[in-house]
Amino acid sequence: MNDDLMELYQEVIMEHNRHPRNYGILADANREASGFNPLCGDKIYLKLRINTDNTITAVMFEGSGCAISIASASLLTEILQGKTIAEAYALFEQFHELLTGHPTEGIPLGKLAVFAGVSAFPARVKCATLAWHTLKAALLNNNVIVSTETGHE
Ligand code: ZN
């Protein structure tokens, strides 16, 4: 990874950690889930509103943890607005491929693309994917606490 991308990666993560987007409790949510990454102590609580044509119309989160986990959740809430459930699953797959160093084509990832920087730090992949595992649980309507240590990555 070149220095410019690494710098952008750090900038985006620091900025979203300091000023997380869509932070708080969503009123009228119809999906929710909590996620926990015991390796780092990250916690994410996600609420979504999905309308009858399976479009995500709103998503908000609360949480505590490292800068990567908070920035990832913040960026997730931005990219999911207006996406369908099928697109959300596709984004999760693409994001995971990016983090493991095998980027694929698909839906434009926008600022999420800077998370390619995480592939240089495999131990932080679970920090970056926590919000996405939590999203998956919420979409399945499993109103439970998911842990990065009980499922697959
Ligand atoms: Zn973390």
PDB file of C-alpha atoms and ligand atoms in Angstrom:
ATOM      1  CA  MET A   1       0.000   0.000   0.000  1.00  0.00           C
ATOM      2  CA  ASN A   2       1.404   3.418  -0.911  1.00  0.00           C
ATOM      3  CA  ASP A   3       1.959   6.229   1.586  1.00  0.00           C
ATOM      4  CA  ASP A   4      -0.863   8.386   0.195  1.00  0.00           C
ATOM      5  CA  LEU A   5      -3.466   5.691   0.731  1.00  0.00           C
ATOM      6  CA  MET A   6      -2.106   4.929   4.209  1.00  0.00           C
ATOM      7  CA  GLU A   7      -2.339   8.610   5.088  1.00  0.00           C
ATOM      8  CA  LEU A   8      -5.903   8.800   3.759  1.00  0.00           C
ATOM      9  CA  TYR A   9      -6.766   5.647   5.721  1.00  0.00           C
ATOM     10  CA  GLN A  10      -5.551   7.206   8.967  1.00  0.00           C
ATOM     11  CA  GLU A  11      -7.279  10.520   8.215  1.00  0.00           C
ATOM     12  CA  VAL A  12     -10.668   8.956   7.452  1.00  0.00           C
ATOM     13  CA  ILE A  13     -10.542   6.669  10.501  1.00  0.00           C
ATOM     14  CA  MET A  14      -9.507   9.437  12.888  1.00  0.00           C
ATOM     15  CA  GLU A  15     -12.113  11.832  11.531  1.00  0.00           C
ATOM     16  CA  HIS A  16     -15.008   9.322  11.748  1.00  0.00           C
ATOM     17  CA  ASN A  17     -13.861   8.221  15.204  1.00  0.00           C
ATOM     18  CA  ARG A  18     -13.936  11.821  16.436  1.00  0.00           C
ATOM     19  CA  HIS A  19     -17.211  12.673  14.690  1.00  0.00           C
ATOM     20  CA  PRO A  20     -19.192   9.472  14.122  1.00  0.00           C
ATOM     21  CA  ARG A  21     -22.097   9.880  11.666  1.00  0.00           C
ATOM     22  CA  ASN A  22     -25.627   8.745  12.539  1.00  0.00           C
ATOM     23  CA  TYR A  23     -24.666   8.225  16.170  1.00  0.00           C
ATOM     24  CA  GLY A  24     -27.561   7.691  18.554  1.00  0.00           C
ATOM     25  CA  ILE A  25     -30.747   5.690  18.961  1.00  0.00           C
ATOM     26  CA  LEU A  26     -32.998   5.448  15.906  1.00  0.00           C
ATOM     27  CA  ALA A  27     -36.689   5.978  16.600  1.00  0.00           C
ATOM     28  CA  ASP A  28     -39.098   3.643  14.751  1.00  0.00           C
ATOM     29  CA  ALA A  29     -36.408   1.051  14.045  1.00  0.00           C
ATOM     30  CA  ASN A  30     -37.672  -2.378  12.981  1.00  0.00           C
ATOM     31  CA  ARG A  31     -34.323  -4.234  13.113  1.00  0.00           C
ATOM     32  CA  GLU A  32     -31.608  -4.159  15.750  1.00  0.00           C
ATOM     33  CA  ALA A  33     -28.633  -6.110  17.003  1.00  0.00           C
ATOM     34  CA  SER A  34     -25.601  -5.782  19.245  1.00  0.00           C
ATOM     35  CA  GLY A  35     -22.089  -6.877  18.382  1.00  0.00           C
ATOM     36  CA  PHE A  36     -19.056  -7.535  20.525  1.00  0.00           C
ATOM     37  CA  ASN A  37     -15.424  -8.136  19.614  1.00  0.00           C
ATOM     38  CA  PRO A  38     -13.833  -9.639  22.751  1.00  0.00           C
ATOM     39  CA  LEU A  39     -10.326  -9.515  21.241  1.00  0.00           C
ATOM     40  CA  CYS A  40     -10.352  -5.720  21.367  1.00  0.00           C
ATOM     41  CA  GLY A  41     -13.335  -4.901  23.596  1.00  0.00           C
ATOM     42  CA  ASP A  42     -15.313  -3.188  20.810  1.00  0.00           C
ATOM     43  CA  LYS A  43     -19.097  -2.950  21.195  1.00  0.00           C
ATOM     44  CA  ILE A  44     -21.563  -1.835  18.534  1.00  0.00           C
ATOM     45  CA  TYR A  45     -25.324  -1.434  18.896  1.00  0.00           C
ATOM     46  CA  LEU A  46     -27.108  -0.992  15.579  1.00  0.00           C
ATOM     47  CA  LYS A  47     -30.694  -0.040  14.756  1.00  0.00           C
ATOM     48  CA  LEU A  48     -32.220   0.051  11.268  1.00  0.00           C
ATOM     49  CA  ARG A  49     -35.479   0.913   9.616  1.00  0.00           C
ATOM     50  CA  ILE A  50     -36.366  -1.185   6.580  1.00  0.00           C
ATOM     51  CA  ASN A  51     -39.433  -0.438   4.473  1.00  0.00           C
ATOM     52  CA  THR A  52     -41.755  -2.893   2.756  1.00  0.00           C
ATOM     53  CA  ASP A  53     -39.708  -3.034  -0.478  1.00  0.00           C
ATOM     54  CA  ASN A  54     -36.622  -4.163   1.520  1.00  0.00           C
ATOM     55  CA  THR A  55     -34.849  -0.794   1.317  1.00  0.00           C
ATOM     56  CA  ILE A  56     -32.842   0.439   4.287  1.00  0.00           C
ATOM     57  CA  THR A  57     -34.242   3.912   4.923  1.00  0.00           C
ATOM     58  CA  ALA A  58     -32.368   4.711   8.135  1.00  0.00           C
ATOM     59  CA  VAL A  59     -29.556   3.295  10.216  1.00  0.00           C
ATOM     60  CA  MET A  60     -27.966   4.542  13.415  1.00  0.00           C
ATOM     61  CA  PHE A  61     -25.479   3.129  15.902  1.00  0.00           C
ATOM     62  CA  GLU A  62     -24.011   3.537  19.342  1.00  0.00           C
ATOM     63  CA  GLY A  63     -20.887   1.900  20.637  1.00  0.00           C
ATOM     64  CA  SER A  64     -17.519   2.027  22.260  1.00  0.00           C
ATOM     65  CA  GLY A  65     -14.196   0.682  21.194  1.00  0.00           C
ATOM     66  CA  CYS A  66     -11.149   1.395  19.114  1.00  0.00           C
ATOM     67  CA  ALA A  67     -11.042   4.007  16.347  1.00  0.00           C
ATOM     68  CA  ILE A  68     -11.271   1.367  13.606  1.00  0.00           C
ATOM     69  CA  SER A  69     -14.469  -0.193  14.997  1.00  0.00           C
ATOM     70  CA  ILE A  70     -16.184   3.181  15.482  1.00  0.00           C
ATOM     71  CA  ALA A  71     -15.080   4.580  12.103  1.00  0.00           C
ATOM     72  CA  SER A  72     -16.208   1.389  10.364  1.00  0.00           C
ATOM     73  CA  ALA A  73     -19.662   1.612  11.996  1.00  0.00           C
ATOM     74  CA  SER A  74     -19.925   5.299  11.105  1.00  0.00           C
ATOM     75  CA  LEU A  75     -19.085   4.638   7.444  1.00  0.00           C
ATOM     76  CA  LEU A  76     -21.462   1.668   7.392  1.00  0.00           C
ATOM     77  CA  THR A  77     -24.372   3.891   8.428  1.00  0.00           C
ATOM     78  CA  GLU A  78     -23.525   6.286   5.587  1.00  0.00           C
ATOM     79  CA  ILE A  79     -23.185   3.744   2.806  1.00  0.00           C
ATOM     80  CA  LEU A  80     -26.309   1.772   3.748  1.00  0.00           C
ATOM     81  CA  GLN A  81     -28.787   4.645   3.446  1.00  0.00           C
ATOM     82  CA  GLY A  82     -31.132   3.809   0.577  1.00  0.00           C
ATOM     83  CA  LYS A  83     -29.520   0.424  -0.155  1.00  0.00           C
ATOM     84  CA  THR A  84     -31.574  -2.759  -0.438  1.00  0.00           C
ATOM     85  CA  ILE A  85     -31.000  -5.722   1.870  1.00  0.00           C
ATOM     86  CA  ALA A  86     -29.443  -7.634  -1.058  1.00  0.00           C
ATOM     87  CA  GLU A  87     -27.047  -4.732  -1.687  1.00  0.00           C
ATOM     88  CA  ALA A  88     -26.154  -4.647   2.023  1.00  0.00           C
ATOM     89  CA  TYR A  89     -25.147  -8.339   1.900  1.00  0.00           C
ATOM     90  CA  ALA A  90     -23.155  -7.726  -1.296  1.00  0.00           C
ATOM     91  CA  LEU A  91     -21.363  -4.794   0.355  1.00  0.00           C
ATOM     92  CA  PHE A  92     -20.467  -6.963   3.346  1.00  0.00           C
ATOM     93  CA  GLU A  93     -18.901  -9.543   1.018  1.00  0.00           C
ATOM     94  CA  GLN A  94     -16.981  -6.874  -0.914  1.00  0.00           C
ATOM     95  CA  PHE A  95     -15.808  -5.189   2.287  1.00  0.00           C
ATOM     96  CA  HIS A  96     -14.590  -8.488   3.689  1.00  0.00           C
ATOM     97  CA  GLU A  97     -12.713  -9.282   0.472  1.00  0.00           C
ATOM     98  CA  LEU A  98     -11.103  -5.839   0.620  1.00  0.00           C
ATOM     99  CA  LEU A  99      -9.991  -6.354   4.238  1.00  0.00           C
ATOM    100  CA  THR A 100      -8.436  -9.698   3.478  1.00  0.00           C
ATOM    101  CA  GLY A 101      -6.471  -8.224   0.578  1.00  0.00           C
ATOM    102  CA  HIS A 102      -8.580  -9.545  -2.306  1.00  0.00           C
ATOM    103  CA  PRO A 103     -10.618  -6.542  -3.505  1.00  0.00           C
ATOM    104  CA  THR A 104     -13.465  -7.345  -5.911  1.00  0.00           C
ATOM    105  CA  GLU A 105     -15.606  -5.221  -8.217  1.00  0.00           C
ATOM    106  CA  GLY A 106     -19.188  -4.384  -7.379  1.00  0.00           C
ATOM    107  CA  ILE A 107     -21.047  -1.602  -5.613  1.00  0.00           C
ATOM    108  CA  PRO A 108     -18.798   1.477  -5.220  1.00  0.00           C
ATOM    109  CA  LEU A 109     -17.365   1.361  -1.692  1.00  0.00           C
ATOM    110  CA  GLY A 110     -16.725   5.110  -1.430  1.00  0.00           C
ATOM    111  CA  LYS A 111     -14.708   5.968   1.666  1.00  0.00           C
ATOM    112  CA  LEU A 112     -14.874   2.335   2.808  1.00  0.00           C
ATOM    113  CA  ALA A 113     -12.152   1.727   0.212  1.00  0.00           C
ATOM    114  CA  VAL A 114      -9.570   3.227   2.596  1.00  0.00           C
ATOM    115  CA  PHE A 115     -10.085   0.169   4.824  1.00  0.00           C
ATOM    116  CA  ALA A 116      -7.839  -1.677   2.392  1.00  0.00           C
ATOM    117  CA  GLY A 117      -5.230  -0.380   4.883  1.00  0.00           C
ATOM    118  CA  VAL A 118      -6.531  -2.855   7.464  1.00  0.00           C
ATOM    119  CA  SER A 119      -5.351  -5.775   5.335  1.00  0.00           C
ATOM    120  CA  ALA A 120      -1.830  -4.853   6.497  1.00  0.00           C
ATOM    121  CA  PHE A 121      -2.963  -5.495  10.107  1.00  0.00           C
ATOM    122  CA  PRO A 122      -4.833  -8.832  10.182  1.00  0.00           C
ATOM    123  CA  ALA A 123      -5.518  -8.540  13.919  1.00  0.00           C
ATOM    124  CA  ARG A 124      -7.675  -5.477  13.241  1.00  0.00           C
ATOM    125  CA  VAL A 125      -9.924  -7.124  10.638  1.00  0.00           C
ATOM    126  CA  LYS A 126     -12.403  -8.074  13.373  1.00  0.00           C
ATOM    127  CA  CYS A 127     -12.512  -4.464  14.579  1.00  0.00           C
ATOM    128  CA  ALA A 128     -13.368  -3.336  11.048  1.00  0.00           C
ATOM    129  CA  THR A 129     -15.973  -6.042  10.405  1.00  0.00           C
ATOM    130  CA  LEU A 130     -17.754  -5.887  13.791  1.00  0.00           C
ATOM    131  CA  ALA A 131     -20.373  -3.378  12.589  1.00  0.00           C
ATOM    132  CA  TRP A 132     -20.988  -5.564   9.508  1.00  0.00           C
ATOM    133  CA  HIS A 133     -21.455  -8.749  11.543  1.00  0.00           C
ATOM    134  CA  THR A 134     -23.870  -6.777  13.699  1.00  0.00           C
ATOM    135  CA  LEU A 135     -25.673  -5.604  10.568  1.00  0.00           C
ATOM    136  CA  LYS A 136     -26.044  -9.178   9.358  1.00  0.00           C
ATOM    137  CA  ALA A 137     -27.571 -10.201  12.688  1.00  0.00           C
ATOM    138  CA  ALA A 138     -29.968  -7.250  12.504  1.00  0.00           C
ATOM    139  CA  LEU A 139     -31.003  -8.138   8.924  1.00  0.00           C
ATOM    140  CA  LEU A 140     -31.663 -11.713  10.003  1.00  0.00           C
ATOM    141  CA  ASN A 141     -33.662 -10.131  12.810  1.00  0.00           C
ATOM    142  CA  ASN A 142     -31.643 -12.008  15.381  1.00  0.00           C
ATOM    143  CA  ASN A 143     -32.135  -9.635  18.234  1.00  0.00           C
ATOM    144  CA  VAL A 144     -29.136 -11.093  19.998  1.00  0.00           C
ATOM    145  CA  ILE A 145     -25.582 -10.147  20.834  1.00  0.00           C
ATOM    146  CA  VAL A 146     -23.219 -11.406  18.140  1.00  0.00           C
ATOM    147  CA  SER A 147     -19.585 -12.003  18.955  1.00  0.00           C
ATOM    148  CA  THR A 148     -16.773 -12.017  16.428  1.00  0.00           C
ATOM    149  CA  GLU A 149     -15.482 -15.092  18.261  1.00  0.00           C
ATOM    150  CA  THR A 150     -18.502 -17.315  17.692  1.00  0.00           C
ATOM    151  CA  GLY A 151     -19.090 -16.976  13.943  1.00  0.00           C
ATOM    152  CA  HIS A 152     -16.858 -17.017  10.933  1.00  0.00           C
ATOM    153  CA  GLU A 153     -14.965 -13.830  10.102  1.00  0.00           C
TER     154      GLU A 153
HETATM  155 ZN    ZN B   1     -11.023  -2.798  17.923  1.00  0.00          ZN
END
